[in-house]
Short mmCIF file of C-alpha atoms in Angstrom, two decimals:
data_model
loop_
_atom_site.label_atom_id
_atom_site.label_comp_id
_atom_site.label_asym_id
_atom_site.label_seq_id
_atom_site.Cartn_x
_atom_site.Cartn_y
_atom_site.Cartn_z
CA MET A 1 -43.74 -32.42 34.90
CA LEU A 2 -46.76 -30.28 35.73
CA ILE A 3 -46.29 -27.63 38.42
CA PRO A 4 -48.57 -24.89 39.76
CA THR A 5 -47.92 -21.20 39.13
CA ILE A 6 -49.65 -18.94 41.63
CA GLY A 7 -50.45 -15.27 42.04
CA CYS A 8 -52.52 -13.60 44.74
CA GLU A 9 -54.96 -10.75 45.07
CA VAL A 10 -54.95 -9.71 48.72
CA HIS A 11 -57.74 -7.50 50.06
CA CYS A 12 -56.81 -5.55 53.18
CA GLU A 13 -59.32 -3.35 55.00
CA LEU A 14 -57.83 -0.08 56.24
CA LYS A 15 -58.08 0.95 59.88
CA THR A 16 -59.71 4.35 59.40
CA ALA A 17 -62.34 5.79 61.71
CA SER A 18 -64.90 6.17 58.92
CA LYS A 19 -65.69 4.60 55.58
CA LEU A 20 -64.14 5.52 52.23
CA PHE A 21 -66.84 7.80 50.85
CA CYS A 22 -69.06 8.65 53.83
CA SER A 23 -68.84 9.37 57.56
CA CYS A 24 -70.26 6.03 58.74
CA ARG A 25 -68.21 4.24 61.40
CA ASN A 26 -65.63 1.77 60.14
CA GLU A 27 -65.62 -0.90 62.81
CA PHE A 28 -66.20 -4.63 62.96
CA GLY A 29 -69.40 -5.96 64.46
CA GLY A 30 -72.56 -4.13 65.37
CA GLU A 31 -76.13 -5.06 64.57
CA PRO A 32 -76.70 -5.60 60.85
CA ASN A 33 -77.26 -2.43 58.82
CA THR A 34 -76.53 -0.04 61.71
CA HIS A 35 -73.26 1.37 60.31
CA CYS A 36 -74.63 2.59 57.01
CA CYS A 37 -76.23 5.64 55.44
CA PRO A 38 -77.80 6.66 52.10
CA ILE A 39 -74.33 7.03 50.53
CA CYS A 40 -72.90 3.57 51.34
CA SER A 41 -76.35 2.01 50.89
CA GLY A 42 -76.43 3.28 47.30
CA PHE A 43 -79.47 5.57 47.47
CA PRO A 44 -80.01 7.41 44.17
CA GLY A 45 -78.80 11.00 44.08
CA THR A 46 -76.20 10.68 46.85
CA LEU A 47 -72.62 11.84 46.26
CA PRO A 48 -69.38 10.38 47.68
CA MET A 49 -66.93 12.29 49.90
CA LEU A 50 -63.36 10.95 49.74
CA ASN A 51 -61.67 9.94 53.00
CA LYS A 52 -58.22 11.56 52.85
CA ARG A 53 -56.80 9.32 55.58
CA ALA A 54 -57.66 6.19 53.57
CA VAL A 55 -55.68 7.55 50.61
CA GLU A 56 -52.72 8.30 52.89
CA TYR A 57 -52.87 4.80 54.37
CA ALA A 58 -52.88 3.23 50.91
CA VAL A 59 -49.80 5.23 49.93
CA LYS A 60 -48.14 4.40 53.26
CA ALA A 61 -48.64 0.68 52.59
CA GLY A 62 -47.32 1.12 49.06
CA LEU A 63 -44.16 2.83 50.26
CA ALA A 64 -43.53 0.10 52.85
CA LEU A 65 -43.88 -2.45 50.02
CA HIS A 66 -41.40 -0.64 47.74
CA CYS A 67 -44.02 0.57 45.25
CA GLU A 68 -43.79 3.59 42.99
CA ILE A 69 -46.45 6.09 44.03
CA SER A 70 -48.50 7.58 41.21
CA LYS A 71 -48.65 11.36 41.32
CA PHE A 72 -51.89 11.20 39.36
CA SER A 73 -54.51 8.50 39.81
CA LYS A 74 -58.23 8.38 39.29
CA TRP A 75 -61.38 6.51 40.28
CA ASP A 76 -63.37 4.10 38.16
CA ARG A 77 -66.68 2.31 38.35
CA LYS A 78 -66.44 -1.48 38.28
CA ASN A 79 -69.93 -2.55 37.23
CA TYR A 80 -71.53 -5.79 38.30
CA PHE A 81 -74.81 -6.79 39.92
CA TYR A 82 -74.82 -8.66 43.20
CA PRO A 83 -77.02 -8.25 46.32
CA ASP A 84 -74.12 -7.08 48.54
CA LEU A 85 -73.36 -4.18 46.14
CA PRO A 86 -76.29 -1.76 46.43
CA LYS A 87 -75.10 0.72 43.77
CA ALA A 88 -74.54 -2.11 41.24
CA TRP A 89 -71.00 -0.81 40.84
CA GLN A 90 -67.90 -0.73 43.03
CA THR A 91 -65.86 2.46 43.18
CA SER A 92 -62.34 1.23 42.48
CA GLN A 93 -59.25 2.04 40.39
CA TYR A 94 -58.54 0.46 37.03
CA ASP A 95 -55.84 1.84 34.73
CA LEU A 96 -54.30 4.46 37.04
CA PRO A 97 -53.85 2.90 40.51
CA LEU A 98 -52.23 4.67 43.47
CA CYS A 99 -49.25 2.30 43.71
CA VAL A 100 -47.36 0.50 40.95
CA GLY A 101 -44.80 -2.30 41.18
CA GLY A 102 -43.14 -3.15 44.48
CA TYR A 103 -42.22 -6.45 46.09
CA VAL A 104 -42.26 -8.57 49.25
CA GLU A 105 -39.18 -10.48 50.38
CA PHE A 106 -39.24 -13.35 52.84
CA GLU A 107 -37.01 -16.20 53.96
CA LEU A 108 -38.05 -19.77 53.21
CA ASN A 109 -35.96 -22.88 53.79
CA GLY A 110 -32.83 -20.79 54.29
CA ALA A 111 -33.20 -18.83 51.04
CA VAL A 112 -34.56 -15.32 50.39
CA LYS A 113 -37.51 -15.25 48.01
CA ARG A 114 -38.88 -12.12 46.32
CA VAL A 115 -42.46 -11.90 45.07
CA ARG A 116 -43.11 -8.99 42.74
CA LEU A 117 -46.20 -6.84 43.10
CA ASN A 118 -48.08 -5.64 40.06
CA ARG A 119 -50.06 -2.88 41.76
CA ILE A 120 -51.93 -1.70 44.83
CA HIS A 121 -55.19 0.12 44.35
CA LEU A 122 -57.75 1.60 46.74
CA GLU A 123 -61.41 0.66 46.57
CA GLU A 124 -64.54 0.26 48.67
CA ASP A 125 -65.54 -3.07 50.18
CA ALA A 126 -68.86 -4.72 49.43
CA GLY A 127 -71.48 -5.72 51.98
CA LYS A 128 -71.86 -9.18 53.44
CA LEU A 129 -74.40 -11.88 52.64
CA VAL A 130 -75.61 -13.93 55.61
CA HIS A 131 -77.08 -17.37 54.82
CA ASP A 132 -79.19 -19.03 57.49
CA GLY A 133 -81.78 -21.79 57.20
CA GLY A 134 -82.26 -21.39 53.47
CA VAL A 135 -82.73 -17.62 53.79
CA SER A 136 -80.12 -15.09 52.64
CA SER A 137 -79.92 -11.61 54.19
CA VAL A 138 -77.61 -8.74 53.37
CA ASP A 139 -75.68 -6.62 55.88
CA TYR A 140 -74.35 -3.32 54.54
CA ASN A 141 -72.21 -2.48 57.60
CA ARG A 142 -69.07 -3.46 55.65
CA CYS A 143 -70.22 -1.79 52.45
CA GLY A 144 -67.99 1.21 51.70
CA VAL A 145 -65.18 0.23 54.10
CA PRO A 146 -61.86 1.31 52.54
CA LEU A 147 -59.61 -1.50 51.41
CA ILE A 148 -56.49 -1.90 49.33
CA GLU A 149 -56.13 -4.68 46.81
CA ILE A 150 -52.55 -5.92 46.51
CA VAL A 151 -52.00 -7.80 43.26
CA THR A 152 -48.91 -9.97 42.84
CA GLU A 153 -47.19 -11.29 39.77
CA PRO A 154 -47.40 -15.10 39.25
CA ASP A 155 -44.11 -15.69 41.10
CA MET A 156 -45.05 -18.53 43.47
CA HIS A 157 -45.16 -22.27 42.85
CA SER A 158 -46.28 -23.89 46.11
CA ALA A 159 -48.63 -23.44 49.05
CA GLU A 160 -45.59 -23.09 51.30
CA GLU A 161 -44.37 -20.09 49.31
CA VAL A 162 -47.79 -18.46 49.30
CA VAL A 163 -48.23 -18.82 53.07
CA ALA A 164 -44.72 -17.44 53.68
CA PHE A 165 -45.50 -14.49 51.39
CA LEU A 166 -48.82 -13.78 53.13
CA THR A 167 -47.21 -14.04 56.57
CA GLU A 168 -44.60 -11.42 55.67
CA LEU A 169 -47.14 -9.19 53.94
CA LYS A 170 -49.46 -9.35 56.96
CA SER A 171 -46.56 -8.41 59.24
CA ILE A 172 -45.59 -5.39 57.13
CA LEU A 173 -49.15 -4.10 56.94
CA LYS A 174 -49.62 -4.41 60.69
CA TYR A 175 -46.30 -2.67 61.41
CA THR A 176 -47.31 0.30 59.27
CA GLY A 177 -50.51 0.67 61.30
CA VAL A 178 -52.78 0.88 58.24
CA SER A 179 -54.78 -2.23 59.19
CA ASP A 180 -55.38 -4.60 62.09
CA VAL A 181 -55.12 -7.50 59.54
CA LYS A 182 -57.49 -9.67 61.57
CA MET A 183 -58.26 -12.49 59.17
CA GLN A 184 -60.95 -13.92 61.45
CA GLU A 185 -62.85 -10.61 61.09
CA GLY A 186 -62.30 -10.33 57.34
CA SER A 187 -59.76 -7.50 57.52
CA LEU A 188 -57.39 -9.56 55.38
CA ARG A 189 -58.67 -11.87 52.66
CA CYS A 190 -56.93 -13.59 49.78
CA ASP A 191 -57.94 -14.65 46.27
CA VAL A 192 -55.63 -17.29 44.77
CA ASN A 193 -55.03 -17.40 41.00
CA LEU A 194 -53.57 -20.76 40.02
CA SER A 195 -52.68 -22.57 36.82
CA VAL A 196 -50.87 -25.84 36.17
CA ALA A 197 -48.44 -26.37 33.27
CA GLU A 198 -44.96 -27.57 32.35
CA VAL A 199 -42.07 -25.72 34.01
CA GLY A 200 -41.65 -22.26 32.47
CA LYS A 201 -45.16 -22.16 31.00
CA LEU A 202 -48.50 -20.78 32.13
CA GLY A 203 -51.72 -22.72 31.91
CA THR A 204 -55.35 -21.63 32.14
CA ARG A 205 -55.87 -20.07 35.55
CA THR A 206 -58.69 -20.30 38.00
CA GLU A 207 -59.39 -17.90 40.83
CA THR A 208 -60.40 -19.16 44.27
CA LYS A 209 -62.11 -16.32 46.13
CA ASN A 210 -62.23 -15.03 49.70
CA LEU A 211 -59.84 -17.28 51.60
CA ASN A 212 -59.60 -15.90 55.13
CA SER A 213 -56.97 -18.07 56.79
CA PHE A 214 -53.51 -19.35 55.89
CA ARG A 215 -54.81 -22.88 56.46
CA SER A 216 -57.58 -22.35 53.92
CA VAL A 217 -55.08 -20.89 51.44
CA ALA A 218 -52.79 -23.91 51.73
CA ARG A 219 -55.59 -26.47 51.54
CA SER A 220 -57.26 -24.77 48.57
CA ILE A 221 -53.97 -24.66 46.66
CA ALA A 222 -53.37 -28.36 47.31
CA PHE A 223 -56.88 -29.23 46.15
CA GLU A 224 -56.87 -27.05 43.04
CA THR A 225 -53.39 -28.23 42.01
CA ARG A 226 -54.51 -31.87 42.20
CA ARG A 227 -57.75 -31.12 40.40
CA GLN A 228 -56.11 -29.34 37.46
CA ILE A 229 -53.42 -32.01 37.08
CA GLU A 230 -56.10 -34.71 37.02
CA VAL A 231 -58.09 -32.79 34.37
CA ILE A 232 -55.03 -32.34 32.13
CA GLU A 233 -53.72 -35.88 32.55
CA SER A 234 -57.14 -37.31 31.68
CA GLY A 235 -57.15 -35.36 28.41
CA GLY A 236 -59.51 -32.60 29.55
CA THR A 237 -59.19 -28.83 29.45
CA VAL A 238 -59.07 -26.55 32.48
CA GLU A 239 -61.77 -23.89 32.30
CA GLN A 240 -61.08 -20.29 33.30
CA GLU A 241 -63.48 -19.80 36.19
CA THR A 242 -64.07 -18.31 39.61
CA ARG A 243 -64.19 -20.88 42.42
CA ARG A 244 -64.95 -21.23 46.10
CA PHE A 245 -63.26 -23.46 48.67
CA ASP A 246 -65.31 -25.26 51.32
CA ASP A 247 -63.32 -25.54 54.56
CA ASN A 248 -65.67 -28.18 55.93
CA THR A 249 -65.24 -30.62 53.04
CA GLY A 250 -61.75 -29.58 51.94
CA ARG A 251 -62.98 -29.27 48.36
CA GLY A 252 -63.38 -26.43 45.88
CA TYR A 253 -66.23 -25.88 43.48
CA ALA A 254 -66.97 -23.65 40.50
CA MET A 255 -69.06 -20.51 41.00
CA ARG A 256 -69.09 -18.91 37.58
CA SER A 257 -66.95 -18.41 34.50
CA LYS A 258 -64.02 -16.08 35.19
CA GLU A 259 -64.65 -12.49 34.19
CA ASP A 260 -62.15 -10.35 32.26
CA ALA A 261 -61.80 -6.61 32.68
CA HIS A 262 -64.15 -5.82 29.80
CA ASP A 263 -66.92 -7.77 31.53
CA TYR A 264 -66.98 -5.13 34.28
CA ARG A 265 -67.46 -2.22 31.83
CA TYR A 266 -65.02 0.00 33.69
CA PHE A 267 -65.43 3.73 33.11
CA PRO A 268 -64.14 6.82 34.99
CA GLU A 269 -66.09 7.73 38.13
CA PRO A 270 -67.77 11.07 37.32
CA ASP A 271 -68.50 12.02 40.93
CA LEU A 272 -64.89 12.01 42.22
CA LEU A 273 -61.90 14.16 41.34
CA PRO A 274 -58.54 12.51 40.53
CA VAL A 275 -55.97 12.08 43.31
CA VAL A 276 -52.90 14.26 42.78
CA PHE A 277 -49.68 14.03 44.82
CA THR A 278 -46.57 16.17 44.98
CA ASP A 279 -43.12 14.91 45.98
CA GLU A 280 -43.58 16.69 49.31
CA ASP A 281 -46.90 14.92 49.91
CA ILE A 282 -45.28 11.53 49.34
CA LYS A 283 -42.31 12.40 51.57
CA ASN A 284 -44.62 13.50 54.39
CA ILE A 285 -46.40 10.14 54.26
CA ALA A 286 -43.09 8.26 54.06
CA ASP A 287 -41.95 10.03 57.23
CA THR A 288 -44.86 8.43 59.12
CA ILE A 289 -43.71 4.86 58.40
CA PRO A 290 -42.48 3.39 61.71
CA GLU A 291 -39.62 0.98 62.28
CA LEU A 292 -40.52 -2.16 60.34
CA ARG A 293 -39.76 -5.76 61.25
CA THR A 294 -36.42 -6.09 59.43
CA ALA A 295 -35.05 -3.04 61.23
CA ARG A 296 -36.31 -4.30 64.58
CA VAL A 297 -34.61 -7.66 64.11
CA GLU A 298 -31.29 -5.88 63.59
CA ARG A 299 -31.90 -3.57 66.56
CA TYR A 300 -32.73 -6.47 68.85
CA LYS A 301 -29.53 -8.22 67.83
CA SER A 302 -27.30 -5.15 68.23
CA GLU A 303 -28.96 -3.24 71.08
CA TYR A 304 -30.58 -6.03 73.09
CA LYS A 305 -27.92 -8.64 72.22
CA LEU A 306 -30.62 -11.19 71.45
CA PRO A 307 -29.92 -14.23 69.26
CA GLU A 308 -31.27 -13.96 65.72
CA TYR A 309 -33.83 -16.69 66.41
CA ASP A 310 -35.26 -14.76 69.38
CA ALA A 311 -35.29 -11.51 67.43
CA LYS A 312 -37.24 -13.06 64.55
CA VAL A 313 -39.79 -14.79 66.77
CA LEU A 314 -40.42 -11.65 68.83
CA THR A 315 -40.90 -9.45 65.76
CA GLU A 316 -43.31 -11.71 63.88
CA ASP A 317 -46.19 -9.77 65.42
CA LYS A 318 -45.95 -6.02 66.06
CA ASP A 319 -47.94 -6.19 69.30
CA VAL A 320 -45.50 -8.74 70.74
CA SER A 321 -42.55 -6.65 69.65
CA ASP A 322 -44.08 -3.53 71.19
CA LEU A 323 -44.67 -5.43 74.45
CA LEU A 324 -41.00 -6.38 74.60
CA ASP A 325 -39.84 -2.82 73.91
CA GLU A 326 -42.12 -1.28 76.51
CA THR A 327 -41.21 -3.87 79.15
CA VAL A 328 -37.50 -3.27 78.56
CA LYS A 329 -38.06 0.50 78.82
CA LEU A 330 -39.64 -0.04 82.24
CA GLY A 331 -36.44 -1.70 83.44
CA ILE A 332 -36.43 -5.41 82.67
CA GLU A 333 -33.26 -6.88 81.15
CA PRO A 334 -33.98 -7.68 77.46
CA LYS A 335 -33.04 -11.37 77.51
CA ARG A 336 -35.08 -11.97 80.66
CA ALA A 337 -38.13 -10.30 79.10
CA SER A 338 -37.51 -12.11 75.81
CA ASN A 339 -37.38 -15.56 77.44
CA PHE A 340 -40.59 -15.05 79.41
CA ILE A 341 -42.49 -13.62 76.45
CA MET A 342 -41.40 -16.41 74.12
CA SER A 343 -42.09 -19.24 76.57
CA GLU A 344 -45.13 -18.02 78.49
CA VAL A 345 -46.79 -14.97 76.91
CA LEU A 346 -46.88 -16.42 73.39
CA ARG A 347 -48.28 -19.69 74.74
CA LEU A 348 -51.34 -17.79 75.97
CA ALA A 349 -51.50 -15.27 73.12
CA ARG A 350 -51.47 -17.58 70.13
CA SER A 351 -54.76 -19.04 69.02
CA GLY A 352 -54.59 -20.66 65.61
CA GLU A 353 -53.08 -18.16 63.19
CA GLU A 354 -53.78 -15.07 65.29
CA THR A 355 -51.87 -13.55 68.19
CA GLU A 356 -53.90 -11.63 70.77
CA LEU A 357 -52.13 -10.11 73.75
CA LYS A 358 -54.10 -9.61 76.95
CA ILE A 359 -51.32 -8.31 79.19
CA SER A 360 -50.02 -4.75 79.50
CA PRO A 361 -46.31 -3.84 79.66
CA ASN A 362 -46.83 -2.54 83.22
CA SER A 363 -48.35 -5.83 84.38
CA LEU A 364 -45.65 -7.89 82.69
CA TYR A 365 -42.99 -5.66 84.25
CA GLU A 366 -44.52 -6.18 87.71
CA ILE A 367 -44.57 -9.97 87.32
CA LEU A 368 -40.96 -10.12 86.13
CA LYS A 369 -39.83 -7.67 88.83
CA MET A 370 -41.46 -9.82 91.52
CA GLN A 371 -39.77 -12.89 90.06
CA GLU A 372 -36.44 -11.08 89.87
CA GLY A 373 -36.74 -10.08 93.53
CA ASP A 374 -37.47 -13.65 94.63
CA GLU A 375 -40.97 -12.69 95.71
CA ILE A 376 -42.43 -15.35 93.40
CA ASN A 377 -40.80 -18.40 91.84
CA ASN A 378 -40.89 -19.46 88.19
CA LEU A 379 -43.98 -21.62 88.60
CA ALA A 380 -45.83 -18.86 90.43
CA ALA A 381 -44.88 -16.36 87.72
CA LYS A 382 -46.52 -18.59 85.11
CA SER A 383 -49.62 -19.00 87.26
CA LEU A 384 -49.78 -15.27 87.93
CA LEU A 385 -49.54 -14.43 84.23
CA ALA A 386 -52.49 -16.69 83.49
CA ALA A 387 -54.43 -15.24 86.43
CA VAL A 388 -54.13 -11.61 85.26
CA TRP A 389 -54.44 -12.42 81.52
CA GLY A 390 -57.23 -10.26 80.19
CA ASP A 391 -57.72 -8.62 83.61
CA ASP A 392 -56.51 -5.16 84.64
CA ILE A 393 -55.96 -6.17 88.28
CA SER A 394 -52.53 -5.53 89.79
CA PRO A 395 -50.33 -8.66 89.57
CA ARG A 396 -49.09 -8.05 93.11
CA LYS A 397 -52.64 -7.85 94.43
CA LYS A 398 -53.53 -11.01 92.53
CA ALA A 399 -50.43 -12.80 93.85
CA GLU A 400 -51.44 -11.95 97.41
CA GLU A 401 -55.01 -13.05 96.73
CA LEU A 402 -53.83 -16.41 95.32
CA ASN A 403 -51.19 -16.85 98.02
CA LEU A 404 -48.40 -17.03 95.43
CA LEU A 405 -45.82 -14.88 97.20
CA GLN A 406 -42.99 -17.16 98.21
CA SER A 407 -41.37 -17.32 101.61
CA ASN A 408 -37.81 -16.17 102.14
CA ASP A 409 -37.93 -16.95 105.85
CA LEU A 410 -34.76 -19.01 106.34
CA GLY A 411 -35.85 -20.33 109.74
CA GLU A 412 -39.22 -21.59 108.47
CA ILE A 413 -37.74 -23.12 105.32
CA LYS A 414 -34.98 -24.79 107.37
CA ARG A 415 -37.60 -26.33 109.67
CA ILE A 416 -39.50 -27.80 106.69
CA PHE A 417 -36.22 -28.85 105.06
CA ASP A 418 -35.13 -30.82 108.16
CA THR A 419 -38.53 -32.52 108.34
CA VAL A 420 -38.25 -33.62 104.70
CA LEU A 421 -34.70 -34.97 105.27
CA ALA A 422 -35.80 -36.92 108.29
CA ALA A 423 -38.56 -38.60 106.28
CA ASN A 424 -36.26 -39.47 103.35
CA GLN A 425 -33.10 -40.95 104.87
CA LYS A 426 -32.43 -43.38 101.98
CA GLN A 427 -32.67 -40.61 99.38
CA LEU A 428 -30.53 -38.35 101.58
CA SER A 429 -27.81 -41.01 101.79
CA ASP A 430 -27.84 -41.45 98.00
CA PHE A 431 -27.70 -37.69 97.47
CA LEU A 432 -24.73 -37.30 99.79
CA SER A 433 -23.07 -40.20 97.93
CA GLY A 434 -23.20 -38.18 94.71
CA ASN A 435 -26.61 -38.83 93.16
CA GLU A 436 -27.23 -35.24 92.02
CA LYS A 437 -30.49 -36.19 90.35
CA LEU A 438 -32.07 -36.33 93.82
CA ARG A 439 -31.60 -32.54 94.19
CA GLY A 440 -34.79 -31.96 92.24
CA TYR A 441 -36.56 -34.53 94.36
CA PHE A 442 -35.70 -32.74 97.61
CA VAL A 443 -36.53 -29.29 96.20
CA GLY A 444 -39.91 -30.65 95.09
CA GLN A 445 -40.61 -32.24 98.46
CA VAL A 446 -39.81 -29.05 100.35
CA MET A 447 -41.87 -26.95 97.93
CA ARG A 448 -44.81 -29.32 98.32
CA ALA A 449 -44.57 -29.27 102.11
CA ALA A 450 -44.38 -25.45 102.02
CA GLY A 451 -47.42 -25.16 99.79
CA GLY A 452 -45.26 -24.02 96.88
CA LYS A 453 -44.14 -20.92 98.74
CA ALA A 454 -40.57 -21.79 99.72
CA ASN A 455 -37.86 -20.00 97.75
CA PRO A 456 -36.15 -22.81 95.79
CA LYS A 457 -32.86 -20.88 95.84
CA ILE A 458 -32.76 -21.17 99.64
CA VAL A 459 -33.59 -24.89 99.42
CA ASN A 460 -30.72 -25.41 96.96
CA GLU A 461 -28.35 -23.49 99.24
CA LEU A 462 -29.34 -25.77 102.16
CA LEU A 463 -28.66 -28.82 99.97
CA ASP A 464 -25.27 -27.42 99.00
CA ALA A 465 -24.45 -26.86 102.68
CA LEU A 466 -25.02 -30.56 103.39
CA LYS A 467 -22.06 -31.47 101.17
CA LYS A 468 -19.58 -29.11 102.80
#
């Protein structure tokens, strides 16, 4: 039986203020070629200046991923010619990377899986080619942005495993604060190395480059697995090559023959000193690693008394987890905040594979406090959340503007209640005879007659009083 064996090379841009070897801004967007200078544009005679924070971030990521940190590492030139690489070489690390070994553990189908890491090295990103109407342009804004390349061992055998691995890796990197891991902006990209062979053996591998979504990763693995099996079963030979995957067609295609290390003519970078660490340096960086997801899950279970399912869902994304913590600190009971975030906030925040929060802890606290105080009902709380999503207006002010504040005026609600009963004598008789399903009917009728503003608790109390 032929099965795939898969390893990944994950490129993660670091969230520093400036680029790796110059002071140009490191930020997404901007007009083409406005965030570049003679250094990152590869002008002859310019010299690089190492960004210390980028080195610290790389080590921080390595420590969070259980790597051994090299006390001595150096820089190398990876030589190749391509329009998005103005120097005609990429400053990278070859034989002495910053981080060695390590692993990522994740749960899949009830079992814990460990994927070993080979290394993590720091390097500069290349520019970006823009193709439009048969014309190709180059944008050097991304050129020189610091990124880490995380190289795994070939420990995975399915698209499901790879996506689970990438999901956990993305979570860890975001928790450490070294990257925003926004795949839609290219902050996290994945190259998939895949070969097909009998169980326990390795075949000839291909590398599919620059996959920027979990969906693309899964689809490309499915396609390439089928393709290689078909080649082998028809008596052909799989060629070692670099490939692309077309999201529009769902098919991959060959770009070029796969390079080996000697093809890049690596040699030590003469313009940069080696990176040297002491034990104290490494400890100081380790002390900056915040509480990671696994620890938060345990804290939510022990401190907040949340079920394990809730704890895992709420900690999948650091921003969501931070929102919960801050809302609880402001005074909302953890389970109440948890339920609302899971059911309503995540519904608005999740778009495809990304989660983007557009609500502050203070605004969420105000909505839940108004709901807790019977100033708004559950339906109004949902409407209010959507109304203030992405807006810094006060939820209370918005609730008043939208007329969402519910009435607790017993006299007014009783008047509407009596009117509804008078118009629904048959349903009233059935309710008093024990048909409890009609409770919801009467609550709905009163709410509708009150323009959605009647407190449903009061309506239920009036219904209960009818049976006494």
